[in-house]
CSV table of C-alpha atoms in Angstrom, one decimal:
chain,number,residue,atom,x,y,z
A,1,UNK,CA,-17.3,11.3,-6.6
A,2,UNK,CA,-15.6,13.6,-4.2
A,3,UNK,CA,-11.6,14.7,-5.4
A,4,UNK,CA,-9.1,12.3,-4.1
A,5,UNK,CA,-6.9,14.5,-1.9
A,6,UNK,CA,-3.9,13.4,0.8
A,7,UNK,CA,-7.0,13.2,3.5
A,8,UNK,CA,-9.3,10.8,1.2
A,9,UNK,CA,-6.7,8.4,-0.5
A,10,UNK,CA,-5.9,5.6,1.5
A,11,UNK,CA,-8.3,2.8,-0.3
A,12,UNK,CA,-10.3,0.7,2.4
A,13,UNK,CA,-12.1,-2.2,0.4
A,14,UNK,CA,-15.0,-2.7,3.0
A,15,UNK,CA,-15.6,-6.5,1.9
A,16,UNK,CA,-11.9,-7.4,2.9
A,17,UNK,CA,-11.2,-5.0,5.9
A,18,UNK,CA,-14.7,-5.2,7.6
A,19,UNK,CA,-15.3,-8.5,7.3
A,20,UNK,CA,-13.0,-10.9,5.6
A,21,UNK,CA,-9.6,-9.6,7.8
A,22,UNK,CA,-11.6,-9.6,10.9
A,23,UNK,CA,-13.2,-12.6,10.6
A,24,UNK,CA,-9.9,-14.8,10.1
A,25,UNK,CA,-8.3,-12.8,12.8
A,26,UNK,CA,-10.8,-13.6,15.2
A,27,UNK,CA,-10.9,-17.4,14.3
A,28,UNK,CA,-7.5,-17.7,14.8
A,29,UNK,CA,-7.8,-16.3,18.5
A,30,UNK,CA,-11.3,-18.2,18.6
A,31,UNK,CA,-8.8,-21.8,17.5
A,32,UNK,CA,-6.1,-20.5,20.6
A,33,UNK,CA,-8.7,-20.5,23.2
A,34,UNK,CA,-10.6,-23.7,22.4
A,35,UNK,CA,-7.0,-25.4,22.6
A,36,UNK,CA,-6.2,-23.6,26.3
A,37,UNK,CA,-9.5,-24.8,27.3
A,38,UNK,CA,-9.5,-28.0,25.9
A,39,UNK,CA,-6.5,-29.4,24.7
A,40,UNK,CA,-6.1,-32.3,21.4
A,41,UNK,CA,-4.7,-32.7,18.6
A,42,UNK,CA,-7.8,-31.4,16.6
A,43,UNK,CA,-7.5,-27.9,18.5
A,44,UNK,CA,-3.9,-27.3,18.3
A,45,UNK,CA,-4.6,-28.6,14.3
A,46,UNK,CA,-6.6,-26.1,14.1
A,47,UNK,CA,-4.9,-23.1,15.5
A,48,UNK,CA,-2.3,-24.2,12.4
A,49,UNK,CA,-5.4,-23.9,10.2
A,50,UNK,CA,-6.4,-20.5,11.2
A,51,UNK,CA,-2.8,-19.4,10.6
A,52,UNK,CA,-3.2,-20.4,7.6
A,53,UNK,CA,-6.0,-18.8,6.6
A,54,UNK,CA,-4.9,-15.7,8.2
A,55,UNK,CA,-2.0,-15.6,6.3
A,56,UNK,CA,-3.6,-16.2,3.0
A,57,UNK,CA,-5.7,-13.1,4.0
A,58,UNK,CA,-2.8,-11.3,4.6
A,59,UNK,CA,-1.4,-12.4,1.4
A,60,UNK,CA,-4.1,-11.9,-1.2
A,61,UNK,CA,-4.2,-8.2,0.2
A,62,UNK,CA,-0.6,-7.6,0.1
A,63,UNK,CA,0.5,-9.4,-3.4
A,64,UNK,CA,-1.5,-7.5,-5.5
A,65,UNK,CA,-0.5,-4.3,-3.8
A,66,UNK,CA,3.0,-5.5,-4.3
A,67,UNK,CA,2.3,-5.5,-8.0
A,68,UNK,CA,0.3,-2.4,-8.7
A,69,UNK,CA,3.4,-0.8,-7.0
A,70,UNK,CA,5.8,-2.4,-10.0
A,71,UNK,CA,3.2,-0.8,-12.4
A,72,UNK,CA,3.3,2.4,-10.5
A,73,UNK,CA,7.0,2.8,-10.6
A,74,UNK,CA,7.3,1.8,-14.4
A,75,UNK,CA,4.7,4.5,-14.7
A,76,UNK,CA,6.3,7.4,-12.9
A,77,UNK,CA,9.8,6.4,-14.5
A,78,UNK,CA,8.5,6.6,-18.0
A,79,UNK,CA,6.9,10.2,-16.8
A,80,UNK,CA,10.3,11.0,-15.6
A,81,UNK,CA,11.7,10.7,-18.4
A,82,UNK,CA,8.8,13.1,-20.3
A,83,UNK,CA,8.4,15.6,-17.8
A,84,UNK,CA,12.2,16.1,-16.0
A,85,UNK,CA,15.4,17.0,-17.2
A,86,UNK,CA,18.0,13.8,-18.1
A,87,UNK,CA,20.1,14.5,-15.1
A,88,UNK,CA,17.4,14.9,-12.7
A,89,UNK,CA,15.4,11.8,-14.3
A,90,UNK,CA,18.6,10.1,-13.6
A,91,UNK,CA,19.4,10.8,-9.7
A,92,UNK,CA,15.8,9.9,-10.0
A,93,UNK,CA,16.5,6.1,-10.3
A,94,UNK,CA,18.0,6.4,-6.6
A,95,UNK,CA,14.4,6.9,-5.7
A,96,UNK,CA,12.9,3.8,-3.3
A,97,UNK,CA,9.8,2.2,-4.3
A,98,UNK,CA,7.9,4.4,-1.6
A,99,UNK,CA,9.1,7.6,-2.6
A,100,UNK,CA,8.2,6.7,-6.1
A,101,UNK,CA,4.9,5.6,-5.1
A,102,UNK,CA,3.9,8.8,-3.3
A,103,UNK,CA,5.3,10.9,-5.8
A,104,UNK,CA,2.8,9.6,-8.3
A,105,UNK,CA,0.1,12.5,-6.4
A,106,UNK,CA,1.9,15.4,-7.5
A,107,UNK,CA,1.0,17.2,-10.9
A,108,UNK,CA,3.3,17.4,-13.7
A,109,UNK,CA,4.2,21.4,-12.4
A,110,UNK,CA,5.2,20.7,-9.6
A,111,UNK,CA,7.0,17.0,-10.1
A,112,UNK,CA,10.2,18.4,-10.6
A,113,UNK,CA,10.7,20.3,-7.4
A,114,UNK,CA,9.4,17.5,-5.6
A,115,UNK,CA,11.7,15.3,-7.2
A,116,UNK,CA,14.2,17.5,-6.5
A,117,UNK,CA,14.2,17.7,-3.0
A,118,UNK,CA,13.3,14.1,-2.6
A,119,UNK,CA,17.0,13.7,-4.2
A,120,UNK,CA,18.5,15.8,-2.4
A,121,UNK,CA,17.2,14.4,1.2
A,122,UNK,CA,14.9,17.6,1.9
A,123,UNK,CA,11.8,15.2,2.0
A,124,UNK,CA,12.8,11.3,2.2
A,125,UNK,CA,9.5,10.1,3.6
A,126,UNK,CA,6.4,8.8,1.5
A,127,UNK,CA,4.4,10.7,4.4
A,128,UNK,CA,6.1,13.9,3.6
A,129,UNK,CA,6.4,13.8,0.0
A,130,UNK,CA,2.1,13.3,0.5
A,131,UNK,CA,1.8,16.2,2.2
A,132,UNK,CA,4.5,18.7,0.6
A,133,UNK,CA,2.1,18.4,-2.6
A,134,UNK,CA,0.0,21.0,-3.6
A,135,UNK,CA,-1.6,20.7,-6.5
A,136,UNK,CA,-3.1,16.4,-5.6
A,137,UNK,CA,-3.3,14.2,-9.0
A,138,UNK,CA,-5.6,11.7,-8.1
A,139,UNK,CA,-5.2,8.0,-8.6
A,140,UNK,CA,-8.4,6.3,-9.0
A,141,UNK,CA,-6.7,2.7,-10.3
A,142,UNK,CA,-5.7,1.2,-7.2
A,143,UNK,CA,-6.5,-1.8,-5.8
């Protein structure tokens, strides 16, 4: 398997983004233009149906991912508290859930400067944080 890096992360489940995503998507707009160019009760019933299986796509993507980011920032609290000193591992609580989430790439060397200047509003984007690390810890876990 190739080394996870900031270019190869992002995890694209092909199953769910190549088939199941587009295939509700283009139902729903399939349901819209049956009822423009036909008009009932059945068609406009359907359009609801679509959006709701469009949305429980959306939502069996995004719940999970909602939860494995709760694991993630238990996990990187409890290696704050291992790896940086008390003060820093405290301003470290005023971290959001995205800057936690990215910092969970950088080795334990380089964690506390990152941490650092995420506190002190040097890097404040998950996008930045991604890229100011050098040495990439990969996270293979994810859903």
């Amino acid at each position: 398997m190739e080394p996870q890096t900031l270019a190869n992360h992002t995890r694209w489940h092909p199953p769910f983004h190549y088939f199941i995503l587009p295939v509700m998507l283009i139902n729903f707009i399939w349901a819209i233009i049956n009822c423009v160019r036909a008009p009932a009760w059945n068609s406009a019933w359907w359009i609801v149906v679509s959006l709701a299986l469009l949305m429980l796509t959306f939502f069996v993507r995004v719940n999970p991912l909602r939860a494995q980011d709760r694991i993630i920032r238990l996990e990187e609290r409890l290696r704050y508290q291992q790896l940086l000193s008390p003060e820093l591992g405290q301003q470290a609580g005023a971290l959001s859930a995205g800057q936690i989430v990215a910092l969970r790439f950088a080795a334990d060397e380089e964690l506390e400067e990152l941490v650092s200047a995420v506190v002190s509003g040097k890097l404040t984007r998950p996008a930045e944080i991604k890229r100011a690390i050098k040495n990439w810890r990969a996270d293979t876990f994810r859903v």
